[in-house]
XYZ file of C-alpha atoms in Angstrom:
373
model
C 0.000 0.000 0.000
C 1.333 3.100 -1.029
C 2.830 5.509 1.774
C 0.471 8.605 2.692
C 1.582 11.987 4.337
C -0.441 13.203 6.624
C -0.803 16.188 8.997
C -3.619 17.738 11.328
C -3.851 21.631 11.178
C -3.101 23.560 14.308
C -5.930 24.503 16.454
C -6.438 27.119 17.180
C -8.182 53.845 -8.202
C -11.125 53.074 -11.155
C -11.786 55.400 -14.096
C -14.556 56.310 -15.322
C -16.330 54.496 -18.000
C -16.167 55.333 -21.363
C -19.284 56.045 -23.219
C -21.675 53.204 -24.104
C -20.895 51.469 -27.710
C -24.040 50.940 -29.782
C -25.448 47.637 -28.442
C -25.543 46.124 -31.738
C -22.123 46.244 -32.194
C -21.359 45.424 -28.501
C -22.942 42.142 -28.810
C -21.024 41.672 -32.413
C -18.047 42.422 -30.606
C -18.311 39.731 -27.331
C -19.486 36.711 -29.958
C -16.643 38.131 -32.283
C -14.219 37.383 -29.205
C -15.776 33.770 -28.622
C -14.253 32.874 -32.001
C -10.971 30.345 -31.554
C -8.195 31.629 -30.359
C -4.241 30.573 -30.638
C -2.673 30.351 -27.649
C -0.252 33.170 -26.619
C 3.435 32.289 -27.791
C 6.278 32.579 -25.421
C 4.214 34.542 -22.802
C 5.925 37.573 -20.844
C 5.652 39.281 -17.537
C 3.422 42.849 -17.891
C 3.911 44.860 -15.787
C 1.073 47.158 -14.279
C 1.094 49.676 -17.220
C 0.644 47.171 -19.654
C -2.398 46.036 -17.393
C -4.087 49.904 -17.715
C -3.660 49.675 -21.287
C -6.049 47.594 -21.854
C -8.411 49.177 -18.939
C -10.588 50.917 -21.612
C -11.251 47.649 -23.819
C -11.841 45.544 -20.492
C -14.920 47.963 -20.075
C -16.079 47.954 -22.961
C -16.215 44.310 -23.447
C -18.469 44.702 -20.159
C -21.175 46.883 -21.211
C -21.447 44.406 -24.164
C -21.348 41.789 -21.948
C -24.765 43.962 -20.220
C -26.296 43.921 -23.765
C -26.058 40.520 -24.010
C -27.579 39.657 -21.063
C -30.297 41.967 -21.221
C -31.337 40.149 -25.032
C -31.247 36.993 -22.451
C -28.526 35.510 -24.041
C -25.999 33.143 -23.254
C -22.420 34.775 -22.796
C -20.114 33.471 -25.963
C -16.716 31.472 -23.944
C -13.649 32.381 -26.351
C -12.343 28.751 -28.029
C -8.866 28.430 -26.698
C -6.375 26.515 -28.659
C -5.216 23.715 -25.977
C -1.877 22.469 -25.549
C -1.231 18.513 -25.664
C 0.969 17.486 -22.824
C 3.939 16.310 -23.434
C 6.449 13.680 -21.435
C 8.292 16.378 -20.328
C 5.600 18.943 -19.322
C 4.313 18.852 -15.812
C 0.530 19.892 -15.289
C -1.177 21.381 -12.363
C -5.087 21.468 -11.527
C -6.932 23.503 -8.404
C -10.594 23.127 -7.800
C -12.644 23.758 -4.947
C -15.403 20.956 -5.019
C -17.574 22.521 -2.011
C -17.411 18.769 -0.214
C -15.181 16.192 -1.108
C -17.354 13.594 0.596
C -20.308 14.638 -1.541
C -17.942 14.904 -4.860
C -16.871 10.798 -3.785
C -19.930 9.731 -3.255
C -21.833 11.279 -6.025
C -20.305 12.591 -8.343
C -16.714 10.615 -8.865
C -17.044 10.005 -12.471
C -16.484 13.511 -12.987
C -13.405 13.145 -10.800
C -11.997 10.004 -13.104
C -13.323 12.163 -16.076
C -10.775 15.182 -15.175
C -7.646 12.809 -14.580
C -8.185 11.082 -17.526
C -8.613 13.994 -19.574
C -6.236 16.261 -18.036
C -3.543 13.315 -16.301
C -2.720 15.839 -13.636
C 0.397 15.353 -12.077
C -1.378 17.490 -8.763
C -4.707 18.346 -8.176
C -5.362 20.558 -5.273
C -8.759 20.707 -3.650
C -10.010 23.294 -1.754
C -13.495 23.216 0.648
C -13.168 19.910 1.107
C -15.407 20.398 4.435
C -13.655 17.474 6.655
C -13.505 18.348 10.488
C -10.956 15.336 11.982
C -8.870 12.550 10.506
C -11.643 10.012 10.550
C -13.049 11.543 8.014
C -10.021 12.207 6.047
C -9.586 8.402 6.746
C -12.639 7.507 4.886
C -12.169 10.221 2.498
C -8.298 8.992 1.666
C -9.518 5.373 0.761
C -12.287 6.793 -1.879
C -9.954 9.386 -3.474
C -7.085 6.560 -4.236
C -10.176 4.074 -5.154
C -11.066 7.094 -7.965
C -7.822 8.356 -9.146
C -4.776 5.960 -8.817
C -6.498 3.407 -11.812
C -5.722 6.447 -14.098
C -2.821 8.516 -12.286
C -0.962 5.633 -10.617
C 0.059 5.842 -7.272
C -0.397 9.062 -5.370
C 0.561 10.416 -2.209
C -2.153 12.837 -0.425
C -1.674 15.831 2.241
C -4.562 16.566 4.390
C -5.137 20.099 6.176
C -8.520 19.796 7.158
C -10.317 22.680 9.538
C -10.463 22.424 13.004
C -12.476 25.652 13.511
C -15.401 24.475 12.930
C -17.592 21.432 11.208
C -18.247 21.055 7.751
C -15.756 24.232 6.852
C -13.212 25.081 4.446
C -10.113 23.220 4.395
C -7.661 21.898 1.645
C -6.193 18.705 0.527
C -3.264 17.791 -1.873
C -3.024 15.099 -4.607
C 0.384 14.284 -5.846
C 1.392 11.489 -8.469
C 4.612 9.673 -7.060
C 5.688 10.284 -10.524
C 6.095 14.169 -9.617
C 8.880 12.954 -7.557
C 9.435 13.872 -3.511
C 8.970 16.943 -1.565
C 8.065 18.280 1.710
C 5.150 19.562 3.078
C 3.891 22.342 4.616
C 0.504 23.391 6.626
C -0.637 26.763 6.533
C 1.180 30.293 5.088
C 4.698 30.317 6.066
C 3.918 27.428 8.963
C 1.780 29.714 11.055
C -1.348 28.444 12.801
C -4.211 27.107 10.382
C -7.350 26.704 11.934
C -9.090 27.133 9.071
C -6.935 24.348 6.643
C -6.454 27.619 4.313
C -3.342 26.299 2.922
C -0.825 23.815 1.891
C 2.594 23.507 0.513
C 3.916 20.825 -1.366
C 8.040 22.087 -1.560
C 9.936 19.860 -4.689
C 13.903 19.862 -5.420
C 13.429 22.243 -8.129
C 10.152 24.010 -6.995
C 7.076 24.922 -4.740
C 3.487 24.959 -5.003
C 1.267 26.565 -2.857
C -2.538 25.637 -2.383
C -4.693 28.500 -0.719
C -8.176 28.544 -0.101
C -8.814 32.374 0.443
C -11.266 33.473 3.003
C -14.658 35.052 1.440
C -15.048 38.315 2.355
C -18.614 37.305 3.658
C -22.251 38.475 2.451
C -21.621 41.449 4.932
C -18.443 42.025 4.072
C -17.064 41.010 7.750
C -13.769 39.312 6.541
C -13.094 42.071 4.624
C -10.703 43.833 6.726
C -9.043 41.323 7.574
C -8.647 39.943 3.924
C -7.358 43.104 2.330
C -6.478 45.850 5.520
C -3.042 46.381 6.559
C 0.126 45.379 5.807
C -0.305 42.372 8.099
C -3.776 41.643 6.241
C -4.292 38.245 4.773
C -3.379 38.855 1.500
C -0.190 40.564 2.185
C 0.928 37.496 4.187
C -0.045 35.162 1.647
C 2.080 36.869 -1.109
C 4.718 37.531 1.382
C 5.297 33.986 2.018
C 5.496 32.809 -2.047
C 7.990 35.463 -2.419
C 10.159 34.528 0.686
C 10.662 30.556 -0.987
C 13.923 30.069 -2.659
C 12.520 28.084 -5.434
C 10.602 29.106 -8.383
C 6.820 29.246 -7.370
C 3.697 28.822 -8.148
C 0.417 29.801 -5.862
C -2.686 28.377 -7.026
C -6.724 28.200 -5.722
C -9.268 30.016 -5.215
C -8.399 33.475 -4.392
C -12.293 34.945 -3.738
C -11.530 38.001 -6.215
C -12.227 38.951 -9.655
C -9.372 41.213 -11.045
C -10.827 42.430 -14.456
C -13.969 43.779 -15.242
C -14.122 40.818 -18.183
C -14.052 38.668 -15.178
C -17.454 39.792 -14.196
C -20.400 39.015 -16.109
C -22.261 41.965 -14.638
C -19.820 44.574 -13.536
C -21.599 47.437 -14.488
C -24.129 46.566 -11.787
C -24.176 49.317 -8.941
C -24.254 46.278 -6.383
C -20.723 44.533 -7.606
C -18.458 47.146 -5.606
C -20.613 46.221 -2.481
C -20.117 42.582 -2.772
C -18.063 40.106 -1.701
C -15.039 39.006 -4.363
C -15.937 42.384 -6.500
C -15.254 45.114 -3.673
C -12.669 47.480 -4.955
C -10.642 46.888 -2.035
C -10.530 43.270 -2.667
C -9.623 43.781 -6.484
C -7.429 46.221 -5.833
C -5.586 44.109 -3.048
C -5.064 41.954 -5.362
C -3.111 44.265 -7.462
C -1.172 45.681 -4.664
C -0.052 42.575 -3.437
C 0.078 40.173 -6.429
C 0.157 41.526 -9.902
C 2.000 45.058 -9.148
C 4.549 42.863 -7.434
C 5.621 40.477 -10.263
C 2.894 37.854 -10.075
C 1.761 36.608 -13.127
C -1.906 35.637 -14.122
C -1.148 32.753 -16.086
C -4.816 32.715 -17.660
C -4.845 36.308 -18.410
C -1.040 36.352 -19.281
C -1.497 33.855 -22.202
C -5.247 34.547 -23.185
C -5.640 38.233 -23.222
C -8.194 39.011 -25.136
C -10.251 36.028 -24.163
C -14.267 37.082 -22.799
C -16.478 34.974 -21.080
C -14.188 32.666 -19.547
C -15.341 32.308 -15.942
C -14.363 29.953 -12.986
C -17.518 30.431 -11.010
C -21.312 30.119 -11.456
C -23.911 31.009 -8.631
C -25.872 27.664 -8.456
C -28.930 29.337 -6.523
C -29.485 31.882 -9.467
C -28.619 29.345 -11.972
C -26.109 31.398 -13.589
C -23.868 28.590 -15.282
C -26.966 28.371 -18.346
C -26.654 31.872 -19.304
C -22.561 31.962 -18.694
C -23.281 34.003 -16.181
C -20.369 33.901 -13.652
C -17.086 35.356 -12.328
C -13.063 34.301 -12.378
C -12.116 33.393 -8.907
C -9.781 30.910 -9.058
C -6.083 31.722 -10.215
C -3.022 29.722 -11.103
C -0.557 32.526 -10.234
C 3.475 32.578 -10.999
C 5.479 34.004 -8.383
C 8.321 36.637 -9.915
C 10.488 33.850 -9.332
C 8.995 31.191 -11.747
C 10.488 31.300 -15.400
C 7.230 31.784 -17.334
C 9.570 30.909 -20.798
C 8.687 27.330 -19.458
C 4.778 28.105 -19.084
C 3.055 25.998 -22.272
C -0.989 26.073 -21.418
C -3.234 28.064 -18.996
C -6.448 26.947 -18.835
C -10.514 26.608 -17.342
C -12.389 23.672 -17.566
C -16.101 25.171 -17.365
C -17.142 21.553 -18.173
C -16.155 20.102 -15.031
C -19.334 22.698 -13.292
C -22.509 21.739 -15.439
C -25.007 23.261 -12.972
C -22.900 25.779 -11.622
C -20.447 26.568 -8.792
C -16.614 26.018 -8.870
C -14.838 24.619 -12.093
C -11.395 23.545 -12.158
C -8.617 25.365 -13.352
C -4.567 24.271 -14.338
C -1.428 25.367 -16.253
C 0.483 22.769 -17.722
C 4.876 23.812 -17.983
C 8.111 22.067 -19.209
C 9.297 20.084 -16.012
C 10.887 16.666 -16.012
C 13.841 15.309 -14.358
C 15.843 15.746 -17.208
C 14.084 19.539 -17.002
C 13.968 20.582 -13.560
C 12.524 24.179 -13.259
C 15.143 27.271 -12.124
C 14.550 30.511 -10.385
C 13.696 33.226 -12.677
C-alpha cells in the first residue's frame, strides 16, 4: 500500500467608464471574441502599465457583456487553442469541489473524467469540508479508489479545519511520478485553523494551495482579507515570495481582477459585494500583480471574454454563462514563465454551476527541472 503523508492543522483607483458602444455592435463584438483563439506564444511578464492599457477595452467588453444579457442571451466562452501534454511537461489542476465527501460519493465520475482527460500530475482541492482525521480516513480510501487506476500511485496531504464542522479546508493530490517533496501546513507554517493552505516544496520548486477566506455576504472578513500590511493577503504573497525556489500559488483566491471577469460589472451592487469590492480587487493588485505575479490565464489569453471559474448555483447562472473568475493559477516573480506551455478553465467540469477547475500545464521533467527566474 502506497505511503500517505499526513498532517492535522493547528488549532487554534477606477476610471470612469467610457461612453456606451451601440449595443448592436457590442454584442457583435463579445461573440466576435468567442471565435478560436491561438494560444499566446512565449508569454511575458506585464507589468502594471501594460495592465491599464487595456483598462478601456476591459470595459467595454463589459457593457457588451450587459447587452447581451439583457437580449437573455448566453455569454459566448472564447475557443482556446489547448496544448497537448507532453512527457516532459508537468501539469497542475486547483478546484474547490464545495465537499469532497459529496464529490466521492456522487459525483466521482467527474473526478476520473478530469484525470483522464487532463492526467494531472497534482490536483489541489479546496473546501473539502472534513472536520478530523476520521473523516479524512474515509475520504483517503475513496480518493485513491477514484484516481490511482488512471494517475498511478499518489501520495495525499490533508489540512482539514479544526475551527469548525463542515468548513473550508484543503487537501493535496500528488502522483509519485512528480517525484518527492516536503510539506507544509498553513502560510509560512503559522497556525491554520481554518486548513487555508498547503505547501507541497519539490527539489526544483514549490506549489502553494490556498483557499482564500470570502469576504462574507456582509463584508465582515473584509478587513481582515485586504487591511493592513499584516492583512491576509499581504501574508499570503509575502510567504510565495520569501521561498527560494521558483513558485507557483494556485486556488481560489475569492476576487475577480478584471472587469471581463465579471459578467455583470456594471451593476451598482458589484463594488458592495463580496469578491468584486474594490478593495478586494485592488488588493489583489497591490499585493500580487503590481509585485511580479503573473496571471497565467490572463497572461497567455488576453483578449479572451467569457471565460469564468464560477457560477452562482442558486441563481442558476452557469446556463446563461453568467459567472465570475475566482480561481487563479498565479506565478510568483520567481517562476520562469519561458517554461509556461498552457493556462487553462475547464467550465465543463461545473454543469449546474459553482466552482470549475482550473490548471497550467509547464516544461518540467527530471531531465528539465525548473530554475529561479
Amino acid at each position: 500500500m502506497t505511503s500517505r503523508k499526513r498532517a492535522r492543522s493547528v488549532e487554534k483607483k477606477d476610471t470612469k467608464s467610457p461612453q456606451k458602444p451601440n449595443a448592436d455592435k457590442a454584442v457583435a463584438d463579445v461573440v466576435e471574441s468567442s471565435k478560436p483563439k491561438k494560444r499566446t506564444k512565449a508569454p511575458t511578464r506585464k507589468s502594471t502599465a501594460d495592465s491599464k492599457k487595456n483598462e478601456s477595452t476591459l470595459k467595454v467588453v463589459n457593457v457588451a457583456y450587459g447587452e447581451v444579457n439583457k437580449k437573455g442571451e448566453k455569454i459566448p466562452v472564447t475557443s482556446l487553442e489547448r496544448h497537448k501534454k507532453g512527457k516532459d511537461d508537468f501539469t497542475a489542476l486547483a478546484w474547490n469541489v464545495g465537499s469532497l465527501r459529496s464529490l466521492l460519493n456522487h459525483k466521482s465520475h467527474e473526478l476520473v473524467d478530469l484525470c483522464k482527460k487532463e492526467q494531472p500530475d497534482i490536483i489541489g482541492l479546496m473546501e473539502i469540508k472534513l472536520s478530523n482525521d476520521d473523516m479524512c480516513d474515509e475520504c483517503d480510501n475513496l480518493l485513491r479508489e477514484a484516481v490511482e487506476d488512471v494517475l498511478g500511485p499518489v501520495e495525499i496531504v490533508w489540512n482539514h479545519c479544526t475551527a469548525k464542522k463542515g468548513y473550508s479546508g484543503t487537501a493535496f493530490v500528488v502522483r509519485k511520478s512528480a517525484g518527492k517533496f516536503e510539506t507544509k501546513l498553513g502560510i509560512d507554517g503559522k497556525e491554520d485553523p481554518e486548513g487555508r493552505a498547503i505547501t507541497l516544496e519539490f527539489d526544483d520548486m514549490a506549489v502553494v494551495l490556498c483557499y482564500v477566506p470570502n469576504s462574507g455576504q456582509d463584508l465582515n472578513r473584509l478587513g481582515y482579507r485586504t487591511s493592513g500590511n499584516d492583512c491576509f493577503d499581504a501574508k499570503l504573497a509575502k510567504y510565495c515570495e520569501r521561498l527560494d525556489k521558483p513558485t507557483l500559488l494556485l486556488g481560489d483566491m475569492n476576487v475577480a481582477d478584471r472587469d471581463v471577469d465579471i459578467w455583470n460589472v456594471e451593476k451598482p451592487h458589484i463594488p458592495k459585494s463580496a469578491g468584486t469590492t474594490n478593495e478586494e480587487r485592488q488588493s489583489f493588485r497591490d499585493h500580487y500583480t503590481s509585485q511580479g505575479f503573473i496571471d497565467t490565464f490572463a497572461n497567455m489569453h488576453p483578449d479572451a471574454t467569457g471565460c469564468f471559474s464560477y457560477w452562482s448555483v442558486r441563481a442558476r447562472n452557469k446556463p446563461k454563462n453568467r459567472g465570475l473568475r475566482l480561481d487563479y493559477v498565479l506565478a510568483a516573480p520567481s517562476f520562469p514563465m519561458d517554461k509556461m506551455k498552457d493556462a487553462f478553465i475547464l467550465e465543463d467540469f461545473a454543469p449546474h454551476g459553482d466552482h470549475c477547475p482550473v490548471g497550467v500545464t509547464f516544461r518540467r521533467s527530471k531531465k528539465h527541472p525548473l530554475k529561479r527566474q
